[in-house]
XYZ file of C-alpha atoms in Angstrom:
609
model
C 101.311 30.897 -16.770
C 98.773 33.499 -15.888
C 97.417 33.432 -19.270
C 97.049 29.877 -19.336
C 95.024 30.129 -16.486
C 92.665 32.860 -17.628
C 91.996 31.054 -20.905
C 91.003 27.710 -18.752
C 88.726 29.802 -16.361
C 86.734 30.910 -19.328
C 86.845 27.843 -21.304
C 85.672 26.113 -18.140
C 83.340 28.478 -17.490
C 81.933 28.667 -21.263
C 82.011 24.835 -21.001
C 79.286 24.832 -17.400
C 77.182 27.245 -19.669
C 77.336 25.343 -22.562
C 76.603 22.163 -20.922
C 72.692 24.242 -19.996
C 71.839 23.515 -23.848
C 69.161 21.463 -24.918
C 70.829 19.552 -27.110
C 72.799 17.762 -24.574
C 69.592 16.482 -23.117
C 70.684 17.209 -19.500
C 68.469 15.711 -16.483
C 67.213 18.519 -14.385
C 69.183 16.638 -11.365
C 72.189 17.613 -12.890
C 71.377 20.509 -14.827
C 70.376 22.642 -11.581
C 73.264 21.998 -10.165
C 75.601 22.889 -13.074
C 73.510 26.329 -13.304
C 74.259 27.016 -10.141
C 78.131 25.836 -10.644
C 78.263 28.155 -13.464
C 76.602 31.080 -11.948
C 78.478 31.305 -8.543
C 81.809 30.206 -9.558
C 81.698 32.740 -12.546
C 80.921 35.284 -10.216
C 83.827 34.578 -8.578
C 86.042 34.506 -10.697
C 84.848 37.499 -12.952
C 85.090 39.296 -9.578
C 88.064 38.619 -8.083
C 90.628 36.696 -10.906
C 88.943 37.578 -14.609
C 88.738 41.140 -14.221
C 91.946 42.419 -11.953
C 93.970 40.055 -14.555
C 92.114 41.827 -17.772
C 93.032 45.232 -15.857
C 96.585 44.438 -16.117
C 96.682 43.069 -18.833
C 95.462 45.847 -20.797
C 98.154 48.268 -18.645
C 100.613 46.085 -19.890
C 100.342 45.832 -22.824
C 98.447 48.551 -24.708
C 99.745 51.688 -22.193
C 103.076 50.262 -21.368
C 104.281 48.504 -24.521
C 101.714 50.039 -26.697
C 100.798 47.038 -28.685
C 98.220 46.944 -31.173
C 95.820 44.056 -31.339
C 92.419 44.362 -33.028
C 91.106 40.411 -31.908
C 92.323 41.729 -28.289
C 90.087 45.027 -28.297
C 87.233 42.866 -29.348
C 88.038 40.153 -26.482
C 87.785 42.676 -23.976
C 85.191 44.534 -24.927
C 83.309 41.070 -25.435
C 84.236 40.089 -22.078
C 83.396 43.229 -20.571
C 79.330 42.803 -22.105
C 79.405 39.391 -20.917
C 80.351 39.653 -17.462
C 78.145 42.524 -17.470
C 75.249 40.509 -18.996
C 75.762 37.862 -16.681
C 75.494 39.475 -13.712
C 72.606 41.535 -14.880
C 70.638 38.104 -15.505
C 71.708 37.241 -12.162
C 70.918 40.133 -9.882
C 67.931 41.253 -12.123
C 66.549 38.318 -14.489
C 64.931 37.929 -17.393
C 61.329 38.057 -16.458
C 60.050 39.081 -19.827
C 59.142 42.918 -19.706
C 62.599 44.163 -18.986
C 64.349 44.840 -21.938
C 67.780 45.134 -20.773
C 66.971 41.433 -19.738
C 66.011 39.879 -22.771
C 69.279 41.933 -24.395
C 71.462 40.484 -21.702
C 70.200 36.746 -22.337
C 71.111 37.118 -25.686
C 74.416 38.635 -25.347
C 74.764 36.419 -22.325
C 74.143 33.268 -24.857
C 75.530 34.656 -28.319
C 78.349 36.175 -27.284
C 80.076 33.453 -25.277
C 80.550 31.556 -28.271
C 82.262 34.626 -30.139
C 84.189 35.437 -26.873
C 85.660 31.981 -27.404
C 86.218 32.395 -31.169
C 88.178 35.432 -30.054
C 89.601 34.264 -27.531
C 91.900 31.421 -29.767
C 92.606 33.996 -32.641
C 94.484 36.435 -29.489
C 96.379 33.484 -28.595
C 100.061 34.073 -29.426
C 100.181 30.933 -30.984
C 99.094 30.902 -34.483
C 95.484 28.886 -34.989
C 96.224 26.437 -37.880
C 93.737 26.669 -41.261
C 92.695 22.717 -40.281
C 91.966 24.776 -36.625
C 89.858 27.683 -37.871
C 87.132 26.149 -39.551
C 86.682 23.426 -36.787
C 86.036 26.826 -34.877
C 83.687 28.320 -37.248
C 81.338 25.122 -37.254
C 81.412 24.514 -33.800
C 79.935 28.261 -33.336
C 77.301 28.362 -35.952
C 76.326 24.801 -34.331
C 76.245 25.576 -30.596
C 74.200 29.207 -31.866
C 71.870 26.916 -33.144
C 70.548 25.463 -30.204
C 70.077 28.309 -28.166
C 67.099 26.966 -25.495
C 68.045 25.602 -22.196
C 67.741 22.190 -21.166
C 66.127 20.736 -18.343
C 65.664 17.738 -19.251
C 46.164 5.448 -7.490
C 43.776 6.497 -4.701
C 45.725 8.216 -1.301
C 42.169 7.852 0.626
C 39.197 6.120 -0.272
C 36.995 9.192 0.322
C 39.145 10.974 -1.783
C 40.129 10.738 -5.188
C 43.404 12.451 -5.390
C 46.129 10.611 -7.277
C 49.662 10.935 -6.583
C 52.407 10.479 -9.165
C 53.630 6.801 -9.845
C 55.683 5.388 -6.548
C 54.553 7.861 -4.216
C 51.936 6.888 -1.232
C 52.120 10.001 0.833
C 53.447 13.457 0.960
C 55.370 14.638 3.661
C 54.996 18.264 4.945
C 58.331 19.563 2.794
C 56.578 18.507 -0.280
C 54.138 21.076 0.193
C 56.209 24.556 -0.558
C 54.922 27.194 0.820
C 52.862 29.632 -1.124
C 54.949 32.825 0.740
C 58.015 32.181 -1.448
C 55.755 32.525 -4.638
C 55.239 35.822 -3.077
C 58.398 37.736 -3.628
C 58.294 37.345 -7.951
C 54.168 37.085 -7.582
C 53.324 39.898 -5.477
C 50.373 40.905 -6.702
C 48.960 37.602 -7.432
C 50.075 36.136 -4.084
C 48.437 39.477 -2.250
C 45.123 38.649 -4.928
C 45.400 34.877 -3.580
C 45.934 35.796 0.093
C 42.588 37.216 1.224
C 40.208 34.886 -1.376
C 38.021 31.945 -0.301
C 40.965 29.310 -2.420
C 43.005 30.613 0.562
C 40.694 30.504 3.132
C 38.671 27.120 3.356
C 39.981 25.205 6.326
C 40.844 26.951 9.661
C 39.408 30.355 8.783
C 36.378 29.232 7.274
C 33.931 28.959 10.399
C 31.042 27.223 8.125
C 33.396 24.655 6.551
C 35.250 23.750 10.670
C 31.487 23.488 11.497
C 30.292 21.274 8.737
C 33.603 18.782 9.256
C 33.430 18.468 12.610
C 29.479 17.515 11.758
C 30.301 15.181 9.063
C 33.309 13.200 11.697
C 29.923 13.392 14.127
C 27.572 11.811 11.843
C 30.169 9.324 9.689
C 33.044 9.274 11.556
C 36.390 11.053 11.799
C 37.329 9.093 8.415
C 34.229 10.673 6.502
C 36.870 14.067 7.222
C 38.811 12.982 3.782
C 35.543 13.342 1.808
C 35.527 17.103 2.636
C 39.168 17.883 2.844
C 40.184 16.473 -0.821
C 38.973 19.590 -2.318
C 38.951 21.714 0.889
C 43.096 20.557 2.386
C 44.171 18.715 -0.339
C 48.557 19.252 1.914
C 46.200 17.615 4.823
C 45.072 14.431 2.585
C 48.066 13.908 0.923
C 50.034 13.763 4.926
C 47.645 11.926 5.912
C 46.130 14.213 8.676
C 42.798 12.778 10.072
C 41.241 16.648 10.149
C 42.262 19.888 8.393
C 43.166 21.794 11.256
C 43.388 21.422 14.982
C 41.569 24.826 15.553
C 38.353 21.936 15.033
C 39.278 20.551 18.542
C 37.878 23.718 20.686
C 36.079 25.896 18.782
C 39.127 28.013 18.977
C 38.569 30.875 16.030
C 41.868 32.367 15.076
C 42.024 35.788 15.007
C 43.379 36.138 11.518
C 39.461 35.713 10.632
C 39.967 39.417 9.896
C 43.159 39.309 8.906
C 44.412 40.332 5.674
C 47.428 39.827 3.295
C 47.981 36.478 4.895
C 50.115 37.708 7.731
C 49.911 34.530 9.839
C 51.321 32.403 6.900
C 54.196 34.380 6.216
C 54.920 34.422 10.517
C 54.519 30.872 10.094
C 57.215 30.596 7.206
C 59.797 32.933 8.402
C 59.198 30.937 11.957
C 59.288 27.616 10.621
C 59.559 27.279 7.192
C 58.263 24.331 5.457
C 57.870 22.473 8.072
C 54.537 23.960 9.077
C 51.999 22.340 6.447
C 49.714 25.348 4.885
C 45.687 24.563 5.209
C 43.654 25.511 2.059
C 44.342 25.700 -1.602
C 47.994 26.360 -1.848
C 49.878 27.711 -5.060
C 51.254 24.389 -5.633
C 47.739 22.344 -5.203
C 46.565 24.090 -8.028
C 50.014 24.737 -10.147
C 51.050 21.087 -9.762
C 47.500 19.484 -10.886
C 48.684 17.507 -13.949
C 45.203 16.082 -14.569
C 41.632 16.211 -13.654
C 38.764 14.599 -14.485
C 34.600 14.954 -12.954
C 34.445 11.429 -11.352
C 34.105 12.034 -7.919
C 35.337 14.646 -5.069
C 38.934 15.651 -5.793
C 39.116 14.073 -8.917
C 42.780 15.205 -9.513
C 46.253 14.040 -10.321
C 49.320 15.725 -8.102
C 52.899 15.832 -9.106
C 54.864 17.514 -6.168
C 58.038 15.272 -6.450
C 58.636 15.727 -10.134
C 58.920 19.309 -10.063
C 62.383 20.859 -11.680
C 63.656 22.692 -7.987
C 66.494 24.980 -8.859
C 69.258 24.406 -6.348
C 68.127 26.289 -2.905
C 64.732 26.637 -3.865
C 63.927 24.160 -0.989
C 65.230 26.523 1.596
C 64.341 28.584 4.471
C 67.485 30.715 4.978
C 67.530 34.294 3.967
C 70.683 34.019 1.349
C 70.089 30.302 0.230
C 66.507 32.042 -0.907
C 67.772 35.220 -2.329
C 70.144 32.386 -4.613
C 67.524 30.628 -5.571
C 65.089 33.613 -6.543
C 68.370 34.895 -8.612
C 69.129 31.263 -10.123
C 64.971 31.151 -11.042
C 64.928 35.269 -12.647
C 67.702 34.681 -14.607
C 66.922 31.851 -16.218
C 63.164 31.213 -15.905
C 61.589 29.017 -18.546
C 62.168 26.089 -17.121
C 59.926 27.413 -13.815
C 57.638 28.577 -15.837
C 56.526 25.196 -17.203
C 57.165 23.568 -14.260
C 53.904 25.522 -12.650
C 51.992 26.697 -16.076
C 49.908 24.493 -17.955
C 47.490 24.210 -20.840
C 45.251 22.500 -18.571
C 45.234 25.270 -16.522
C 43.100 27.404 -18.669
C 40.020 25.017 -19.392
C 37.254 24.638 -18.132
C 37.254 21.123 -17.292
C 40.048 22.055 -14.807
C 37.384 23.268 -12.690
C 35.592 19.614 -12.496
C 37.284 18.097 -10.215
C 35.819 19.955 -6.825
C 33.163 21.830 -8.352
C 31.742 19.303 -9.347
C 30.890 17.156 -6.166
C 29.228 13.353 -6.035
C 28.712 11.599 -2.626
C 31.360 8.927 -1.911
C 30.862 5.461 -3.541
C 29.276 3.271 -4.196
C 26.320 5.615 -4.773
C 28.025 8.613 -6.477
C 24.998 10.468 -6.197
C 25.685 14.369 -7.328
C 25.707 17.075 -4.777
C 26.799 19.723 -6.864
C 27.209 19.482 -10.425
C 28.563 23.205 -11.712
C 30.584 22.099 -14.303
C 27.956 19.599 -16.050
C 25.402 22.627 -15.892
C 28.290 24.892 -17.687
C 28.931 22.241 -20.462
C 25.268 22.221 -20.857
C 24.860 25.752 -21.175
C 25.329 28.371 -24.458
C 28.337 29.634 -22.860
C 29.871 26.637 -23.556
C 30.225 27.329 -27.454
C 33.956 26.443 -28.619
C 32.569 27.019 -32.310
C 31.817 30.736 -31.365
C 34.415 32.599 -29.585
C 32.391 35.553 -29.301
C 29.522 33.432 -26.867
C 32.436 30.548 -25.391
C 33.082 31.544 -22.321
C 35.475 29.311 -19.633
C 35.234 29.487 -15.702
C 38.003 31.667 -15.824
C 36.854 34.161 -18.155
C 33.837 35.025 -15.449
C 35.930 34.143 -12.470
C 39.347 35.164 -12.714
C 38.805 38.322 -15.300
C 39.025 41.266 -13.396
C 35.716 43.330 -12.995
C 35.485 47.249 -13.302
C 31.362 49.283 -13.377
C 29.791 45.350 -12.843
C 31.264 44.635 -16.217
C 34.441 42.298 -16.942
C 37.266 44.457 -18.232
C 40.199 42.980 -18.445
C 42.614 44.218 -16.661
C 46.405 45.038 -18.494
C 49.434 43.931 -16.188
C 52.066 41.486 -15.203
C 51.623 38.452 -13.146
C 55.547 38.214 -12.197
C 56.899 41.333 -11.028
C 59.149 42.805 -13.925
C 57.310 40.353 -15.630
C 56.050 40.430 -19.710
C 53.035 43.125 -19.903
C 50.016 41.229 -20.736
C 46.807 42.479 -21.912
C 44.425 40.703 -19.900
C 46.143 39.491 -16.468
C 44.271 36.223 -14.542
C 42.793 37.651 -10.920
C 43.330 35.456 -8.317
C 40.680 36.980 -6.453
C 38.790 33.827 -7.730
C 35.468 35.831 -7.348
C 32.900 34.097 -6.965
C 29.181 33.990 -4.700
C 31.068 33.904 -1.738
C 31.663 37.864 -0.838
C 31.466 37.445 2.589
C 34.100 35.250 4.089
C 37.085 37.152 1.361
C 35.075 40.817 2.561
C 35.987 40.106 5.990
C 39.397 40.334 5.086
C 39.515 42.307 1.849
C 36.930 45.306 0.350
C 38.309 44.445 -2.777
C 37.762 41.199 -2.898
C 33.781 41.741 -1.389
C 33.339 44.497 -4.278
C 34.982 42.126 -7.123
C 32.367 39.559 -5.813
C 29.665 41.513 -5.313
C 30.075 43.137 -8.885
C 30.076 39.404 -10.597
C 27.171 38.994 -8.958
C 25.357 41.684 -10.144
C 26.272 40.682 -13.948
C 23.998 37.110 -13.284
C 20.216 38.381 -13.499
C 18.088 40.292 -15.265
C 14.241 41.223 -14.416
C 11.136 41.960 -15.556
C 7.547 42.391 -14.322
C 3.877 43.248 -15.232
C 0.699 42.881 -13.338
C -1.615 40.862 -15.272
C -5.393 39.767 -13.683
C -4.921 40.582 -10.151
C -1.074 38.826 -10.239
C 1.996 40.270 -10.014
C 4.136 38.266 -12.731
C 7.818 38.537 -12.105
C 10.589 37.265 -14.716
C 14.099 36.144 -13.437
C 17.140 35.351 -16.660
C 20.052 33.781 -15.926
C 22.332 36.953 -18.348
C 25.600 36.048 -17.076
C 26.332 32.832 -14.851
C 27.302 30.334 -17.256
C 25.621 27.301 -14.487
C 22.654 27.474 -12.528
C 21.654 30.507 -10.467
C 22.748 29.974 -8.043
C 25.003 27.134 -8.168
C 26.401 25.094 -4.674
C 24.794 22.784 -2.229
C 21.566 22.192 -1.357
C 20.058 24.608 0.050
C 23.365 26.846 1.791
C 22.640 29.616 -0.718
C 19.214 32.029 -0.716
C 18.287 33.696 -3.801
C 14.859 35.260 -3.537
C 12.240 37.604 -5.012
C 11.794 40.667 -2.684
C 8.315 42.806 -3.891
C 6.642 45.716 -2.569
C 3.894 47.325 -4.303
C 2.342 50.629 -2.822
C -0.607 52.640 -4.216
C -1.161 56.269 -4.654
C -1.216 57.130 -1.351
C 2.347 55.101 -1.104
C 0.092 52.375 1.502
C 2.043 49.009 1.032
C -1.065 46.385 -0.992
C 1.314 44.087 -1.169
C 4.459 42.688 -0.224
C 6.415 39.155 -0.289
C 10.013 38.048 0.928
C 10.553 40.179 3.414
C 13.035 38.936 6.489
C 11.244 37.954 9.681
C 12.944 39.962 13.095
C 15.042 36.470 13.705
C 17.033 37.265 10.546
C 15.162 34.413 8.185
C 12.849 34.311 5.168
C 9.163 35.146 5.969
C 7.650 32.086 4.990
C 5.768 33.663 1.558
C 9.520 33.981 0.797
C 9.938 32.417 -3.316
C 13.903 31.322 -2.981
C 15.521 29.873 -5.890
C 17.118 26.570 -4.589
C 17.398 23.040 -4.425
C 16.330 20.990 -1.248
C 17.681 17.309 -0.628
C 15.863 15.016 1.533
C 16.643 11.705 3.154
C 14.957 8.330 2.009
C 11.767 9.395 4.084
C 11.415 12.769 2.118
C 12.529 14.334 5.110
C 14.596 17.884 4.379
C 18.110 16.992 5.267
C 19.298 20.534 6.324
C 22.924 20.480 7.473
C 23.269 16.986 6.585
C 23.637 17.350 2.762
C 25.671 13.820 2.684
C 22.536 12.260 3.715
C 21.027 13.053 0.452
C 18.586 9.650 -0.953
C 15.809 12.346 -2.810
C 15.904 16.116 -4.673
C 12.482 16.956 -3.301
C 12.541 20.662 -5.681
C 14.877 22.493 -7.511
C 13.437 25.950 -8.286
C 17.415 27.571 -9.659
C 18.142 28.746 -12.949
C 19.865 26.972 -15.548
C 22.071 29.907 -17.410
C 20.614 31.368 -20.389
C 16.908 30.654 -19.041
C 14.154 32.492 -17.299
C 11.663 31.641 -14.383
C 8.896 32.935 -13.801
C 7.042 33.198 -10.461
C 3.288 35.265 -10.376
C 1.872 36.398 -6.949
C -1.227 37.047 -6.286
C -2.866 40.029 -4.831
C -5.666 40.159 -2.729
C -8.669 42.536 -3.520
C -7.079 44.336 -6.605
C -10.081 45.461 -7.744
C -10.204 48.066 -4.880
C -6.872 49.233 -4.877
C -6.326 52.576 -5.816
C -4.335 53.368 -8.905
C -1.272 54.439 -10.083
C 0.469 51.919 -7.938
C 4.075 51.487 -7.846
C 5.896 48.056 -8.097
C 9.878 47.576 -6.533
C 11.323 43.958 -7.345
C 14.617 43.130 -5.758
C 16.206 40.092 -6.505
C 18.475 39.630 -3.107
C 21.320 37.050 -2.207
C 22.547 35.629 0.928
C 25.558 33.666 0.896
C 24.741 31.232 3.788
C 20.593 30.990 5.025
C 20.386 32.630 8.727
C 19.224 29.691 10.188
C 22.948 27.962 9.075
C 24.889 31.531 10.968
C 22.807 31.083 13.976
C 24.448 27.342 14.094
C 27.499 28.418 13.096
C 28.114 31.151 15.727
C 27.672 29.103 18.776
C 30.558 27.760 17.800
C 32.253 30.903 16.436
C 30.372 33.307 18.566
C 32.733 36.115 16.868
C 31.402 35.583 13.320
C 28.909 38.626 12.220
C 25.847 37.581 9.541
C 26.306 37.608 6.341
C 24.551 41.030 4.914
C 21.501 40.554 2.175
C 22.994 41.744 -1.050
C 20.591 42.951 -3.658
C 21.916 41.811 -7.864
C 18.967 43.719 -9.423
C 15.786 45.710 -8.742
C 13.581 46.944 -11.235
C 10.897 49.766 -10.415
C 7.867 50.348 -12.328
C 4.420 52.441 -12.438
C 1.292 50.807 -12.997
C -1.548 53.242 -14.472
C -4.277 50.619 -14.509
């Protein structure tokens, strides 16, 4: 009878793997649960029935009665690789890198269906020749199909559309990014201190700038800023990001790195607790996008293939789940990874940004100046070059080297790994957190201009070239961003002649200051400062489209006189936010330091006359 029994339990257990295949077309309802059937109640009976049973069995009858039995060797050595297999794929995976993992999926797979083949030859019956070749075909087909089956407007400020029959998410929708960490580490750790992460509650300037906007517009006008910026907050339908807004109240994880709060908050009260910012899953469950407005995106949370206890907070429901996900993980994989993902267009959707309907008029447009630009060039690979090619390629010396990783621990080595630093102008809200992240920044930066400058007729002529941003330098709103020409020229007896964009003693541009930027004004042509949404007229717009160069020429009085050689230092200097903007922002957030002056490039030169 014991036999019997053995020969269901693997039958039934071949059967539950079996039933995984593609070719049966399973729904992902069913097929989660029938992984996780297979997977916990083979371990249990490899464990504690299979394996005491084979034990004896082989006592039995190869030491005690000395039998000989060539299709019985090969069953139990079989079964010994697959149980082995099995619970390598289980307490390991199959991430991609690990050998021993992608050997155990295939032994795991293949040898199941000779274990079986086996497994009716030992039987004492005799298998009949009609029997046999039945057999044979059904193993050469099941080997054939080896992969695994798995078979409108939320606010009208925002653009965000949720998947067909879904009006609102509710806070459980919205897993956590801190169980990405344990497979993800470095990526999650990348992710943790960078400005995706960090644009609601830890953002001063963007708590600021909402709490403006509800001032201005009303606490509606909120869901135009918090589409791109709280996309978990739009989606609930939360009338502000985060309730830090209601006091000026400045968390102390400002300065906080690896994202320590979040992973309190999870461990505390798991997904319950609704994470600000751009989460793993608002960017890994866009399914389209499109550059008609702010948060011109399509979310799929409820559609997503959840292996069975992925949903949970409890220590061993989530060690399951991470095991169910490693040992079989394709069908993760393309749950979160799309083509999409890696064009440019993806981008669109918040970076470019239009004020609400029905006037639609552009605020920032840095995707349209990319497609207009030579580094969009599909038909040359050697000059295309996507957003994430500048902005999530690792940089090393101020040049992009690509840096040669994983991006899933024990994961398939790849030869140029995506950052999730997402670098970008913004050093100094990630630096506060992260030197990594400030030096990755700072050294994209530094890759955008090049100089050059002559005196020519009493003028100092200076040349800027956008080299290496593939949109306008710089790129953002209004006027929230200072790039400027900073020139001293001494003579021989090093006396300063000359000398233009200096910082006045309150922390601003002197007023002979030559920023590259646009300014908005309202219908009167007034400068509308703060109040970008207010935007009727572009009154300048002095930045640089990529691949071009501005000039600016200074004058200099009484050059005749001066006295030669005289020596010429251009820096071309950056400022994330204007001081004028800090100053506002730190009444609020009187904890919040400036932002330093950065200097891209300077260029020195000798003038003999």
């Amino acid at each position: 009878m014991k036999n019997i029994n053995m020969k269901i339990y693997i039958i039934l257990m071949f059967l539950s793997g079996v039933l995984q295949f593609s070719i049966f077309g399973l729904s992902w309802q069913y097929f989660r649960m029938v992984q996780a059937v297979h997977i916990l109640s083979s371990s249990f009976v490899a464990i504690f029935l299979l394996l005491p049973y084979v034990n004896m069995h082989i006592y039995q009858y190869m030491i005690v009665k000395k039998a000989k039995s060539t299709s019985g060797v090969i069953l139990g050595l079989l079964l010994f690789f697959i149980v082995a297999s099995g619970f390598y794929l289980f307490l390991v995976g199959n991430r991609g890198s690990d050998i021993f993992g992608i050997y155990s999926y295939y032994i795991h797979l293949y040898g199941s269906f000779v274990l079986l083949f086996f497994l009716f030859l030992h039987a004492k019956k005799k298998v009949s020749n009609i029997t046999k070749p039945i057999l044979s075909t059904v193993l050469l087909l099941s080997i054939s199909y080896p992969a695994v089956s798995y078979g409108k407007n939320v606010e009208k400020l925002t653009n965000i559309q949720l998947e067909e029959g879904v009006d609102r998410y509710h806070n459980e929708d919205w897993t956590s990014s801190v169980k990405c960490k344990s497979c993800h580490t470095k990526i999650f750790n990348q992710w943790a201190d960078s400005n995706h992460r960090h644009l609601t509650g830890t953002n001063p300037y963007y708590m600021v700038m909402e709490n403006l906007a509800a001032a201005d517009k009303g606490d509606e006008f909120r869901q135009w800023c918090m589409g791109c910026h709280n996309p978990s907050a739009v989606t609930t339908k939360q009338k502000r990001s985060t309730h830090n807004m209601n006091s000026n109240n400045m968390p102390n994880f400002l300065f906080q790195s690896g994202a320590k709060e979040l992973i309190g908050e999870f461990k505390t009260h798991g997904n319950s607790r609704l994470e600000q910012g751009v989460s793993c899953v608002a960017c890994h469950r866009i399914t389209k996008v499109d550059s008609k407005g702010n948060s011109s995106y399509s979310l799929d949370l409820t559609n997503r293939k959840k292996y069975v206890f992925e949903d949970s907070s409890s220590d061993i429901a989530n060690f399951l789940s991470e095991k169910f996900i490693n040992s079989n993980p394709l069908v993760h994989k393309q749950s979160y990874s799309k083509e999409l993902y890696k064009k440019s267009s993806y981008c669109a959707s918040c970076h470019d940004e239009f004020l609400p309907e029905p006037s639609k008029r552009e605020i920032v447009s840095t995707f349209k100046e990319w497609e207009q630009s030579p580094f969009n060039n599909p038909n040359d690979p050697k000059k295309h070059k996507t957003c994430i090619d500048c902005h999530m390629t690792y940089l090393k010396d101020n040049k992009h080297s690509a840096l040669k990783g994983t991006s899933t621990t024990g994961g398939a080595i790849k030869e140029d790994i995506k950052v999730h630093y997402f670098t970008g102008s913004n050093h100094f809200l990630s630096g506060l957190k992260s030197k990594e992240h400030e030096d990755q920044s700072i050294q994209l930066l530094r890759t955008s201009a090049k100089l050059d400058v002559e005196i020519k007729k009493g003028k100092v002529i200076v040349g800027v070239k956008n080299v290496g941003a593939g949109h306008h330098l710089p790129t953002g709103v209004s006027d929230f961003r200072e790039l400027w020409l900073d020139i001293t020229i001494k003579d021989k007896n090093s006396k300063v002649v000359f000398s233009s964009g200096k910082l006045k003693k309150d922390g601003n541009l002197d007023t002979d200051a030559r920023p590259f930027m646009k300014v908005f004004a309202d219908e009167n042509s007034k400068p509308v400062g703060l109040f970008f949404w207010r935007y009727k007229k572009l009154l300048s717009d002095t930045r640089i489209p990529a691949g071009k160069r501005r000039v600016e020429s200074f004058k200099i009085k009484n050059y005749k006189d001066l006295n030669y050689p005289l020596s010429i230092e251009v820096r071309l200097n950056f400022r994330i936010y204007p001081q004028w903007i800090t100053d506002i922002v730190s009444r609020a957030y009187p904890q919040l330091p400036s932002p330093p002056v950065i200097t891209i490039q300077t260029i020195k030169k000798r003038i003999a006359k």
